[in-house]
PDB file of C-alpha atoms in Angstrom:
ATOM      1  CA  MET A 342       1.247  26.863  21.892  1.00  0.00           C
ATOM      2  CA  ASN A 343       4.914  26.349  21.626  1.00  0.00           C
ATOM      3  CA  HIS A 344       5.042  23.231  20.226  1.00  0.00           C
ATOM      4  CA  VAL A 345       3.411  20.231  18.957  1.00  0.00           C
ATOM      5  CA  LYS A 346       4.399  16.225  18.832  1.00  0.00           C
ATOM      6  CA  ILE A 347       2.774  14.200  16.671  1.00  0.00           C
ATOM      7  CA  THR A 348       2.482  10.152  17.359  1.00  0.00           C
ATOM      8  CA  THR A 349       1.508   8.117  13.940  1.00  0.00           C
ATOM      9  CA  PRO A 350       0.733   4.546  13.419  1.00  0.00           C
ATOM     10  CA  SER A 351       2.285   2.841  10.744  1.00  0.00           C
ATOM     11  CA  ARG A 352      -0.447   0.926   8.318  1.00  0.00           C
ATOM     12  CA  LEU A 353      -0.216  -2.324   7.240  1.00  0.00           C
ATOM     13  CA  HIS A 354      -1.774  -3.122   3.352  1.00  0.00           C
ATOM     14  CA  PHE A 355      -2.674  -6.703   2.990  1.00  0.00           C
ATOM     15  CA  SER A 356      -3.832  -6.340  -1.312  1.00  0.00           C
ATOM     16  CA  LEU A 357      -5.205  -3.901  -3.701  1.00  0.00           C
ATOM     17  CA  LEU A 358      -8.564  -4.866  -4.771  1.00  0.00           C
ATOM     18  CA  ASP A 359      -9.001  -4.104  -8.675  1.00  0.00           C
ATOM     19  CA  LEU A 360      -5.682  -3.677 -10.938  1.00  0.00           C
ATOM     20  CA  ASN A 361      -8.008  -4.545 -14.178  1.00  0.00           C
ATOM     21  CA  GLY A 362     -10.480  -1.240 -14.090  1.00  0.00           C
ATOM     22  CA  ALA A 363     -13.548  -3.282 -16.276  1.00  0.00           C
ATOM     23  CA  LEU A 364     -16.121  -1.993 -13.600  1.00  0.00           C
ATOM     24  CA  GLY A 365     -14.668   1.800 -14.246  1.00  0.00           C
ATOM     25  CA  ARG A 366     -13.165   1.734 -11.018  1.00  0.00           C
ATOM     26  CA  VAL A 367      -9.276   0.514 -10.193  1.00  0.00           C
ATOM     27  CA  ASP A 368      -7.029   0.077  -7.294  1.00  0.00           C
ATOM     28  CA  GLY A 369      -9.412  -0.050  -3.678  1.00  0.00           C
ATOM     29  CA  GLY A 370      -8.388  -2.489  -0.992  1.00  0.00           C
ATOM     30  CA  PHE A 371      -8.080  -3.429   2.843  1.00  0.00           C
ATOM     31  CA  GLY A 372      -5.833  -2.888   5.124  1.00  0.00           C
ATOM     32  CA  LEU A 373      -4.940  -2.151   9.296  1.00  0.00           C
ATOM     33  CA  ALA A 374      -3.163   0.360  10.970  1.00  0.00           C
ATOM     34  CA  ILE A 375      -0.894  -0.493  13.616  1.00  0.00           C
ATOM     35  CA  ALA A 376       1.018   0.894  16.771  1.00  0.00           C
ATOM     36  CA  GLU A 377       4.338   0.106  16.108  1.00  0.00           C
ATOM     37  CA  PRO A 378       6.886   1.066  14.400  1.00  0.00           C
ATOM     38  CA  ASN A 379       6.179   4.817  14.421  1.00  0.00           C
ATOM     39  CA  PHE A 380       7.209   8.639  13.453  1.00  0.00           C
ATOM     40  CA  GLN A 381       6.999  10.689  17.172  1.00  0.00           C
ATOM     41  CA  ILE A 382       7.854  14.007  15.975  1.00  0.00           C
ATOM     42  CA  ILE A 383       8.154  17.022  17.922  1.00  0.00           C
ATOM     43  CA  ALA A 384       7.453  20.652  15.942  1.00  0.00           C
ATOM     44  CA  GLU A 385       7.976  24.010  17.257  1.00  0.00           C
ATOM     45  CA  MET A 386       7.983  27.269  15.145  1.00  0.00           C
ATOM     46  CA  ALA A 387      10.324  28.922  13.858  1.00  0.00           C
ATOM     47  CA  THR A 388      11.669  31.290  11.067  1.00  0.00           C
ATOM     48  CA  GLY A 389      13.126  29.006   8.950  1.00  0.00           C
ATOM     49  CA  ILE A 390      13.262  25.488   8.514  1.00  0.00           C
ATOM     50  CA  GLU A 391      15.035  22.689  11.107  1.00  0.00           C
ATOM     51  CA  VAL A 392      14.876  18.766  10.722  1.00  0.00           C
ATOM     52  CA  ALA A 393      16.979  16.521  13.635  1.00  0.00           C
ATOM     53  CA  ALA A 394      16.194  12.868  12.000  1.00  0.00           C
ATOM     54  CA  SER A 395      18.869   9.844  11.518  1.00  0.00           C
ATOM     55  CA  VAL A 396      16.658   8.446   8.431  1.00  0.00           C
ATOM     56  CA  TYR A 397      14.187  11.308   6.366  1.00  0.00           C
ATOM     57  CA  ARG A 398      15.746  14.385   7.129  1.00  0.00           C
ATOM     58  CA  GLU A 399      15.934  15.394   3.163  1.00  0.00           C
ATOM     59  CA  ARG A 400      12.452  13.710   2.698  1.00  0.00           C
ATOM     60  CA  ALA A 401      11.130  15.930   5.937  1.00  0.00           C
ATOM     61  CA  ILE A 402      12.550  19.132   3.842  1.00  0.00           C
ATOM     62  CA  THR A 403      10.627  18.437   1.018  1.00  0.00           C
ATOM     63  CA  VAL A 404       7.233  17.910   2.436  1.00  0.00           C
ATOM     64  CA  LEU A 405       8.016  21.048   4.381  1.00  0.00           C
ATOM     65  CA  GLN A 406       8.794  23.017   1.242  1.00  0.00           C
ATOM     66  CA  ARG A 407       5.807  21.457  -0.919  1.00  0.00           C
ATOM     67  CA  LEU A 408       3.722  22.577   1.789  1.00  0.00           C
ATOM     68  CA  GLN A 409       4.866  26.449   1.960  1.00  0.00           C
ATOM     69  CA  GLN A 410       3.903  26.202  -1.739  1.00  0.00           C
ATOM     70  CA  SER A 411       0.267  25.778  -0.766  1.00  0.00           C
ATOM     71  CA  TYR A 412       0.023  27.451   2.852  1.00  0.00           C
ATOM     72  CA  PRO A 413       2.878  29.878   3.736  1.00  0.00           C
ATOM     73  CA  PHE A 414       4.332  29.932   6.546  1.00  0.00           C
ATOM     74  CA  PRO A 415       7.261  31.186   8.241  1.00  0.00           C
ATOM     75  CA  GLY A 416       9.208  27.784   8.950  1.00  0.00           C
ATOM     76  CA  ILE A 417       9.425  24.667  11.330  1.00  0.00           C
ATOM     77  CA  LYS A 418      11.331  23.185  13.692  1.00  0.00           C
ATOM     78  CA  LEU A 419      11.341  18.958  13.267  1.00  0.00           C
ATOM     79  CA  THR A 420      13.115  16.505  16.053  1.00  0.00           C
ATOM     80  CA  PHE A 421      12.194  12.757  15.224  1.00  0.00           C
ATOM     81  CA  GLU A 422      12.038  10.872  17.983  1.00  0.00           C
ATOM     82  CA  SER A 423      11.487   7.729  16.963  1.00  0.00           C
ATOM     83  CA  GLU A 424      11.273   6.630  12.990  1.00  0.00           C
ATOM     84  CA  ILE A 425       9.686   4.001  10.776  1.00  0.00           C
ATOM     85  CA  PRO A 426      11.450   1.665   9.016  1.00  0.00           C
ATOM     86  CA  MET A 427      11.679   2.657   5.348  1.00  0.00           C
ATOM     87  CA  HIS A 428      10.784   0.737   2.345  1.00  0.00           C
ATOM     88  CA  CYS A 429       9.629  -2.448   4.804  1.00  0.00           C
ATOM     89  CA  GLY A 430       5.334  -2.367   3.967  1.00  0.00           C
ATOM     90  CA  PHE A 431       4.859  -0.074   7.073  1.00  0.00           C
ATOM     91  CA  GLY A 432       3.624   2.892   4.314  1.00  0.00           C
ATOM     92  CA  SER A 433       6.398   5.472   5.654  1.00  0.00           C
ATOM     93  CA  GLY A 434       5.872   7.823   3.265  1.00  0.00           C
ATOM     94  CA  THR A 435       2.147   8.828   3.918  1.00  0.00           C
ATOM     95  CA  GLN A 436       2.525   8.382   7.424  1.00  0.00           C
ATOM     96  CA  LEU A 437       5.891  10.719   7.362  1.00  0.00           C
ATOM     97  CA  ALA A 438       4.071  13.240   4.729  1.00  0.00           C
ATOM     98  CA  LEU A 439       0.820  13.598   7.007  1.00  0.00           C
ATOM     99  CA  GLY A 440       2.925  13.737  10.104  1.00  0.00           C
ATOM    100  CA  ILE A 441       4.804  16.612   9.173  1.00  0.00           C
ATOM    101  CA  ALA A 442       1.733  18.232   7.179  1.00  0.00           C
ATOM    102  CA  GLN A 443      -0.114  17.795  10.553  1.00  0.00           C
ATOM    103  CA  ALA A 444       1.918  19.163  12.633  1.00  0.00           C
ATOM    104  CA  VAL A 445       2.621  22.571  10.905  1.00  0.00           C
ATOM    105  CA  ASN A 446      -1.461  22.332  10.544  1.00  0.00           C
ATOM    106  CA  VAL A 447      -1.517  22.553  14.253  1.00  0.00           C
ATOM    107  CA  LEU A 448       1.009  24.728  14.770  1.00  0.00           C
ATOM    108  CA  TYR A 449       0.075  27.353  12.346  1.00  0.00           C
ATOM    109  CA  GLN A 450      -3.839  27.131  12.676  1.00  0.00           C
ATOM    110  CA  PHE A 451      -4.612  26.585   8.830  1.00  0.00           C
ATOM    111  CA  GLY A 452      -7.858  24.481   9.967  1.00  0.00           C
ATOM    112  CA  LEU A 453      -7.174  21.527   7.200  1.00  0.00           C
ATOM    113  CA  ASP A 454      -8.364  18.223   7.945  1.00  0.00           C
ATOM    114  CA  VAL A 455      -6.817  14.723   7.004  1.00  0.00           C
ATOM    115  CA  GLN A 456      -7.558  14.381   3.064  1.00  0.00           C
ATOM    116  CA  GLU A 457      -6.679  18.273   2.593  1.00  0.00           C
ATOM    117  CA  LEU A 458      -3.373  17.550   3.953  1.00  0.00           C
ATOM    118  CA  ALA A 459      -3.433  14.347   1.959  1.00  0.00           C
ATOM    119  CA  GLN A 460      -3.574  16.455  -1.332  1.00  0.00           C
ATOM    120  CA  VAL A 461      -1.604  18.844  -0.374  1.00  0.00           C
ATOM    121  CA  VAL A 462       1.257  16.650   0.440  1.00  0.00           C
ATOM    122  CA  GLY A 463       0.716  14.075  -2.674  1.00  0.00           C
ATOM    123  CA  ARG A 464      -0.492  10.952  -0.820  1.00  0.00           C
ATOM    124  CA  GLY A 465      -3.734   8.420  -1.634  1.00  0.00           C
ATOM    125  CA  GLY A 466      -3.303   8.280  -5.394  1.00  0.00           C
ATOM    126  CA  THR A 467      -3.012   4.746  -5.183  1.00  0.00           C
ATOM    127  CA  SER A 468      -4.232   3.471  -1.559  1.00  0.00           C
ATOM    128  CA  GLY A 469      -6.466   4.906   0.499  1.00  0.00           C
ATOM    129  CA  ILE A 470      -5.298   2.941   3.847  1.00  0.00           C
ATOM    130  CA  GLY A 471      -2.383   5.006   5.267  1.00  0.00           C
ATOM    131  CA  VAL A 472      -4.770   8.245   4.986  1.00  0.00           C
ATOM    132  CA  ALA A 473      -7.187   6.460   6.818  1.00  0.00           C
ATOM    133  CA  ALA A 474      -5.003   5.180   9.193  1.00  0.00           C
ATOM    134  CA  PHE A 475      -3.592   8.412  10.225  1.00  0.00           C
ATOM    135  CA  ASP A 476      -6.861   9.531  10.644  1.00  0.00           C
ATOM    136  CA  THR A 477      -8.628   7.459  12.422  1.00  0.00           C
ATOM    137  CA  GLY A 478      -7.116   3.840  12.788  1.00  0.00           C
ATOM    138  CA  GLY A 479      -8.740   0.498  12.453  1.00  0.00           C
ATOM    139  CA  PHE A 480      -9.123  -1.801   9.474  1.00  0.00           C
ATOM    140  CA  ILE A 481     -10.061  -0.116   6.408  1.00  0.00           C
ATOM    141  CA  VAL A 482     -11.158  -0.732   3.308  1.00  0.00           C
ATOM    142  CA  ASP A 483     -11.166   1.824   0.616  1.00  0.00           C
ATOM    143  CA  GLY A 484     -13.185   1.812  -2.617  1.00  0.00           C
ATOM    144  CA  GLY A 485     -10.748   3.595  -5.225  1.00  0.00           C
ATOM    145  CA  HIS A 486     -10.300   5.753  -8.281  1.00  0.00           C
ATOM    146  CA  ARG A 487     -12.887   5.757 -10.957  1.00  0.00           C
ATOM    147  CA  PHE A 488     -11.096   4.624 -14.106  1.00  0.00           C
ATOM    148  CA  PRO A 489     -10.039   6.174 -16.306  1.00  0.00           C
ATOM    149  CA  ASP A 490     -11.546   9.394 -15.809  1.00  0.00           C
ATOM    150  CA  GLU A 491     -10.166   9.736 -12.654  1.00  0.00           C
ATOM    151  CA  LYS A 492      -7.117   7.968 -12.690  1.00  0.00           C
ATOM    152  CA  ALA A 493      -5.896   6.511 -16.338  1.00  0.00           C
ATOM    153  CA  SER A 494      -2.620   4.585 -14.629  1.00  0.00           C
ATOM    154  CA  PHE A 495      -1.801   1.954 -12.651  1.00  0.00           C
ATOM    155  CA  LEU A 496       0.855   3.215 -10.364  1.00  0.00           C
ATOM    156  CA  PRO A 497       1.976   3.243  -7.166  1.00  0.00           C
ATOM    157  CA  SER A 498       0.617   6.066  -5.170  1.00  0.00           C
ATOM    158  CA  SER A 499       4.244   7.277  -4.893  1.00  0.00           C
ATOM    159  CA  ALA A 500       4.358   7.731  -9.291  1.00  0.00           C
ATOM    160  CA  VAL A 501       1.225   9.662  -9.126  1.00  0.00           C
ATOM    161  CA  ALA A 502      -0.117  13.210  -8.298  1.00  0.00           C
ATOM    162  CA  ASP A 503      -3.281  15.373  -7.825  1.00  0.00           C
ATOM    163  CA  ILE A 504      -5.125  12.534  -6.957  1.00  0.00           C
ATOM    164  CA  GLN A 505      -7.830  12.187  -4.319  1.00  0.00           C
ATOM    165  CA  PRO A 506      -7.303   9.747  -1.725  1.00  0.00           C
ATOM    166  CA  PRO A 507     -10.431   7.353  -2.402  1.00  0.00           C
ATOM    167  CA  PRO A 508     -13.190   7.022  -0.381  1.00  0.00           C
ATOM    168  CA  ILE A 509     -13.469   4.932   2.838  1.00  0.00           C
ATOM    169  CA  LEU A 510     -16.045   2.100   2.194  1.00  0.00           C
ATOM    170  CA  LEU A 511     -15.596   1.259   6.183  1.00  0.00           C
ATOM    171  CA  ARG A 512     -13.431   1.454   9.156  1.00  0.00           C
ATOM    172  CA  TYR A 513     -14.066  -1.422  12.038  1.00  0.00           C
ATOM    173  CA  SER A 514     -12.092  -1.541  15.166  1.00  0.00           C
ATOM    174  CA  PHE A 515      -9.604  -4.309  15.050  1.00  0.00           C
ATOM    175  CA  PRO A 516      -9.718  -6.530  18.045  1.00  0.00           C
ATOM    176  CA  GLU A 517      -6.740  -5.605  20.593  1.00  0.00           C
ATOM    177  CA  LEU A 518      -4.713  -9.039  20.439  1.00  0.00           C
ATOM    178  CA  PRO A 519      -0.844  -9.254  20.112  1.00  0.00           C
ATOM    179  CA  LEU A 520      -0.119  -8.857  16.591  1.00  0.00           C
ATOM    180  CA  LEU A 521       3.536 -10.506  15.434  1.00  0.00           C
ATOM    181  CA  ILE A 522       5.530  -8.269  12.496  1.00  0.00           C
ATOM    182  CA  VAL A 523       8.468 -10.461  10.749  1.00  0.00           C
ATOM    183  CA  MET A 524      10.926  -9.014   8.603  1.00  0.00           C
ATOM    184  CA  PRO A 525      13.249 -11.370   6.473  1.00  0.00           C
ATOM    185  CA  ASN A 526      16.118  -9.302   5.441  1.00  0.00           C
ATOM    186  CA  CYS A 527      15.719  -9.576   1.704  1.00  0.00           C
ATOM    187  CA  SER A 528      15.362  -7.053  -1.570  1.00  0.00           C
ATOM    188  CA  ARG A 529      13.232  -4.043  -0.898  1.00  0.00           C
ATOM    189  CA  ILE A 530      10.779  -2.956  -3.922  1.00  0.00           C
ATOM    190  CA  TYR A 531      10.421   0.726  -4.703  1.00  0.00           C
ATOM    191  CA  GLY A 532      11.187   3.992  -6.774  1.00  0.00           C
ATOM    192  CA  ASP A 533      11.771   2.827 -10.659  1.00  0.00           C
ATOM    193  CA  THR A 534      11.789  -0.930  -9.954  1.00  0.00           C
ATOM    194  CA  GLU A 535       7.754  -0.592  -8.030  1.00  0.00           C
ATOM    195  CA  VAL A 536       6.689   1.743 -10.969  1.00  0.00           C
ATOM    196  CA  GLU A 537       8.079  -0.827 -13.544  1.00  0.00           C
ATOM    197  CA  LEU A 538       6.389  -3.637 -12.149  1.00  0.00           C
ATOM    198  CA  PHE A 539       2.952  -2.098 -12.470  1.00  0.00           C
ATOM    199  CA  ARG A 540       3.241  -0.883 -15.820  1.00  0.00           C
ATOM    200  CA  THR A 541       4.377  -4.276 -17.053  1.00  0.00           C
ATOM    201  CA  LEU A 542       2.166  -6.547 -14.829  1.00  0.00           C
ATOM    202  CA  CYS A 543      -1.024  -4.269 -15.344  1.00  0.00           C
ATOM    203  CA  PRO A 544      -3.864  -4.963 -15.762  1.00  0.00           C
ATOM    204  CA  GLN A 545      -4.047  -7.953 -14.077  1.00  0.00           C
ATOM    205  CA  PRO A 546      -6.851 -10.524 -14.843  1.00  0.00           C
ATOM    206  CA  GLN A 547     -10.696  -9.090 -13.792  1.00  0.00           C
ATOM    207  CA  TRP A 548     -11.364 -12.280 -12.331  1.00  0.00           C
ATOM    208  CA  VAL A 549      -8.234 -11.583  -9.703  1.00  0.00           C
ATOM    209  CA  ALA A 550     -11.122  -8.929  -8.921  1.00  0.00           C
ATOM    210  CA  GLN A 551     -13.916 -11.013  -8.598  1.00  0.00           C
ATOM    211  CA  LYS A 552     -11.880 -13.365  -6.216  1.00  0.00           C
ATOM    212  CA  LEU A 553     -10.810 -11.135  -4.103  1.00  0.00           C
ATOM    213  CA  SER A 554     -14.062  -9.427  -3.327  1.00  0.00           C
ATOM    214  CA  HIS A 555     -15.703 -12.182  -2.882  1.00  0.00           C
ATOM    215  CA  ILE A 556     -12.788 -13.451  -0.252  1.00  0.00           C
ATOM    216  CA  LEU A 557     -13.151  -9.956   1.962  1.00  0.00           C
ATOM    217  CA  LEU A 558     -16.455  -9.425   1.702  1.00  0.00           C
ATOM    218  CA  LEU A 559     -17.561 -13.060   2.596  1.00  0.00           C
ATOM    219  CA  GLN A 560     -14.377 -14.630   4.505  1.00  0.00           C
ATOM    220  CA  ILE A 561     -12.231 -11.378   5.876  1.00  0.00           C
ATOM    221  CA  LEU A 562     -15.742  -8.845   7.121  1.00  0.00           C
ATOM    222  CA  PRO A 563     -17.702 -11.624   8.319  1.00  0.00           C
ATOM    223  CA  ALA A 564     -14.877 -13.142  10.350  1.00  0.00           C
ATOM    224  CA  LEU A 565     -13.521  -9.694  12.105  1.00  0.00           C
ATOM    225  CA  ILE A 566     -16.904  -8.890  13.014  1.00  0.00           C
ATOM    226  CA  GLU A 567     -17.160 -12.333  14.769  1.00  0.00           C
ATOM    227  CA  GLY A 568     -14.027 -12.039  16.337  1.00  0.00           C
ATOM    228  CA  ASP A 569     -12.998 -15.161  14.534  1.00  0.00           C
ATOM    229  CA  MET A 570      -9.611 -14.761  14.092  1.00  0.00           C
ATOM    230  CA  SER A 571      -8.397 -18.583  12.936  1.00  0.00           C
ATOM    231  CA  ASN A 572     -10.885 -17.944  10.175  1.00  0.00           C
ATOM    232  CA  PHE A 573      -9.526 -14.194   9.428  1.00  0.00           C
ATOM    233  CA  GLY A 574      -6.334 -15.682   8.981  1.00  0.00           C
ATOM    234  CA  LYS A 575      -7.119 -18.242   6.933  1.00  0.00           C
ATOM    235  CA  ALA A 576      -8.532 -16.157   4.468  1.00  0.00           C
ATOM    236  CA  LEU A 577      -5.334 -14.028   4.633  1.00  0.00           C
ATOM    237  CA  ASN A 578      -3.189 -16.817   3.523  1.00  0.00           C
ATOM    238  CA  ASN A 579      -5.504 -17.415   0.851  1.00  0.00           C
ATOM    239  CA  ILE A 580      -5.241 -13.811  -0.927  1.00  0.00           C
ATOM    240  CA  GLN A 581      -1.206 -14.404  -0.882  1.00  0.00           C
ATOM    241  CA  THR A 582      -1.225 -17.183  -3.440  1.00  0.00           C
ATOM    242  CA  PHE A 583      -2.573 -15.423  -6.412  1.00  0.00           C
ATOM    243  CA  GLY A 584      -3.062 -11.976  -8.285  1.00  0.00           C
ATOM    244  CA  TRP A 585      -1.036  -9.239  -7.241  1.00  0.00           C
ATOM    245  CA  LYS A 586      -0.349 -10.084  -4.114  1.00  0.00           C
ATOM    246  CA  LYS A 587       1.586 -13.428  -5.077  1.00  0.00           C
ATOM    247  CA  VAL A 588       4.051 -10.422  -7.628  1.00  0.00           C
ATOM    248  CA  GLU A 589       4.668  -8.849  -4.818  1.00  0.00           C
ATOM    249  CA  ILE A 590       5.868 -11.712  -2.432  1.00  0.00           C
ATOM    250  CA  GLU A 591       7.865 -13.173  -5.855  1.00  0.00           C
ATOM    251  CA  ALA A 592       9.495 -10.096  -6.688  1.00  0.00           C
ATOM    252  CA  GLN A 593      10.838 -10.404  -3.269  1.00  0.00           C
ATOM    253  CA  GLY A 594      12.413 -13.566  -3.801  1.00  0.00           C
ATOM    254  CA  SER A 595      12.655 -16.955  -1.895  1.00  0.00           C
ATOM    255  CA  GLU A 596      13.193 -16.001   1.541  1.00  0.00           C
ATOM    256  CA  LEU A 597      10.108 -14.114   1.588  1.00  0.00           C
ATOM    257  CA  GLN A 598       8.002 -17.044   0.417  1.00  0.00           C
ATOM    258  CA  LEU A 599      10.087 -19.759   2.999  1.00  0.00           C
ATOM    259  CA  THR A 600       9.056 -17.254   5.678  1.00  0.00           C
ATOM    260  CA  LEU A 601       5.787 -17.117   5.221  1.00  0.00           C
ATOM    261  CA  ASP A 602       5.875 -21.189   4.823  1.00  0.00           C
ATOM    262  CA  TYR A 603       7.490 -21.875   7.965  1.00  0.00           C
ATOM    263  CA  LEU A 604       4.860 -19.188   9.959  1.00  0.00           C
ATOM    264  CA  ARG A 605       2.099 -21.464   8.677  1.00  0.00           C
ATOM    265  CA  ASP A 606       3.556 -24.278   9.386  1.00  0.00           C
ATOM    266  CA  ASN A 607       4.376 -23.123  12.771  1.00  0.00           C
ATOM    267  CA  GLY A 608       1.156 -22.338  14.263  1.00  0.00           C
ATOM    268  CA  ALA A 609       0.444 -19.332  12.388  1.00  0.00           C
ATOM    269  CA  PHE A 610      -3.574 -18.666  11.609  1.00  0.00           C
ATOM    270  CA  GLY A 611      -2.762 -16.326   9.107  1.00  0.00           C
ATOM    271  CA  ALA A 612       0.647 -14.956   7.865  1.00  0.00           C
ATOM    272  CA  ALA A 613       0.316 -12.291   5.600  1.00  0.00           C
ATOM    273  CA  VAL A 614       2.626  -9.583   3.565  1.00  0.00           C
ATOM    274  CA  SER A 615       1.622  -5.991   3.557  1.00  0.00           C
ATOM    275  CA  SER A 616       2.412  -4.164   0.493  1.00  0.00           C
ATOM    276  CA  TRP A 617       5.673  -5.180  -0.878  1.00  0.00           C
ATOM    277  CA  GLY A 618       6.685  -6.631   2.230  1.00  0.00           C
ATOM    278  CA  PRO A 619       9.542  -7.390   3.662  1.00  0.00           C
ATOM    279  CA  ALA A 620       7.179  -7.067   6.753  1.00  0.00           C
ATOM    280  CA  ILE A 621       4.634  -9.976   7.771  1.00  0.00           C
ATOM    281  CA  CYS A 622       1.565  -9.534   9.897  1.00  0.00           C
ATOM    282  CA  VAL A 623       1.404 -13.013  11.732  1.00  0.00           C
ATOM    283  CA  ILE A 624      -2.096 -14.128  13.746  1.00  0.00           C
ATOM    284  CA  ALA A 625      -1.396 -16.978  15.990  1.00  0.00           C
ATOM    285  CA  LYS A 626      -2.454 -17.985  19.410  1.00  0.00           C
ATOM    286  CA  ASP A 627       0.294 -18.339  21.221  1.00  0.00           C
ATOM    287  CA  ILE A 628       2.329 -15.036  19.944  1.00  0.00           C
ATOM    288  CA  ASP A 629       4.997 -15.291  22.392  1.00  0.00           C
ATOM    289  CA  ARG A 630       6.026 -18.951  22.013  1.00  0.00           C
ATOM    290  CA  LEU A 631       6.013 -18.205  18.006  1.00  0.00           C
ATOM    291  CA  LYS A 632       8.192 -15.699  18.008  1.00  0.00           C
ATOM    292  CA  LEU A 633      10.878 -17.084  20.223  1.00  0.00           C
ATOM    293  CA  GLU A 634      10.593 -19.983  17.505  1.00  0.00           C
ATOM    294  CA  THR A 635      10.459 -17.192  14.627  1.00  0.00           C
ATOM    295  CA  GLU A 636      13.438 -15.693  16.230  1.00  0.00           C
ATOM    296  CA  ALA A 637      15.393 -19.167  15.542  1.00  0.00           C
ATOM    297  CA  PHE A 638      14.481 -19.364  12.166  1.00  0.00           C
ATOM    298  CA  LEU A 639      15.417 -16.097  11.123  1.00  0.00           C
ATOM    299  CA  LYS A 640      19.052 -17.129  12.000  1.00  0.00           C
ATOM    300  CA  THR A 641      18.869 -19.702   9.460  1.00  0.00           C
ATOM    301  CA  LEU A 642      17.946 -17.143   6.426  1.00  0.00           C
ATOM    302  CA  PRO A 643      20.977 -15.898   4.233  1.00  0.00           C
ATOM    303  CA  ASP A 644      20.466 -12.574   5.726  1.00  0.00           C
ATOM    304  CA  GLY A 645      18.561 -13.277   9.283  1.00  0.00           C
ATOM    305  CA  GLY A 646      15.923 -10.653   9.870  1.00  0.00           C
ATOM    306  CA  THR A 647      13.988  -9.474  13.022  1.00  0.00           C
ATOM    307  CA  CYS A 648      10.718  -9.643  14.389  1.00  0.00           C
ATOM    308  CA  PHE A 649       8.569  -8.027  17.334  1.00  0.00           C
ATOM    309  CA  ILE A 650       4.809  -7.931  18.844  1.00  0.00           C
ATOM    310  CA  THR A 651       2.635  -4.966  18.309  1.00  0.00           C
ATOM    311  CA  GLN A 652      -1.057  -4.293  18.132  1.00  0.00           C
ATOM    312  CA  ALA A 653      -3.471  -2.441  15.916  1.00  0.00           C
ATOM    313  CA  ASN A 654      -3.522   1.188  16.467  1.00  0.00           C
ATOM    314  CA  ASN A 655      -7.782   2.258  16.593  1.00  0.00           C
ATOM    315  CA  LEU A 656      -7.329   5.784  16.959  1.00  0.00           C
ATOM    316  CA  GLY A 657      -5.335   7.125  14.138  1.00  0.00           C
ATOM    317  CA  ALA A 658      -2.261   9.523  15.066  1.00  0.00           C
ATOM    318  CA  ARG A 659      -2.301  11.462  18.201  1.00  0.00           C
ATOM    319  CA  VAL A 660      -1.706  15.255  18.789  1.00  0.00           C
ATOM    320  CA  VAL A 661      -0.725  17.017  21.618  1.00  0.00           C
ATOM    321  CA  SER A 662      -0.327  20.136  21.891  1.00  0.00           C
ATOM    322  CA  GLY A 663       1.960  22.274  24.631  1.00  0.00           C
TER     323      GLY A 663
END
């Protein structure tokens, strides 16, 4: 084997389920793997660490050094052919870390599964959606972490270590329909700002977890299984209006809410912010028309924005060896 090419999905994270912990678990959540944007990484054996990337070079080196501490290997050369935008709601940190870890795993034949790789590179400490998106793709629900014996904090995945990814409760293939991704140019929530929001605004009231669970069980999942994208979208709209998702939207400023309102008023069945955003996933009957109209709308915002069409990824990361 001379080289391996890894193509990751992105993940959309629609909501955390429980940031209260009264029932003995925290986090939990649901989301979707999508085909683009993605990381395409070509990896070759080397005697040292070489990384050719436009944005992620330093972060890739950090991941490789962490891997070497647990599973020593001589070196590797990584060439990034495409990259997921950073701090946009696509789960780039998890896909980057797992894509690199899988490249090393395959090239050096360590025989590790994705859950083991996630623990080595420190991903999945809050949400399991990104890890499962890499592994299997599809629409995913995870069951959170035992509270407080397994996880005693309310923190994002980037700020916790040595916690295994949560159990996956279910995974369904998502319909092969076009999805519009809209990204108004607004603030980015990450790092210390994200940690401080978790620390100061958690725990959330118990009723938030109860309402989210009710919507997931009796609106989102039945609509998905029945292929009812209209009601699936309505349920996504519902969860944008309260609890932690409302916190995430308000933290971005007015442009994000204005964009959500525009999309819903102009033909979207549903428009849902992924994680802290600004990426919004839109489900609509006429995606091509809505894309053209949204491009015009984004030009009216102070800092503009972008949008593109993609679809669900129902397979997970693709590994091609040569």
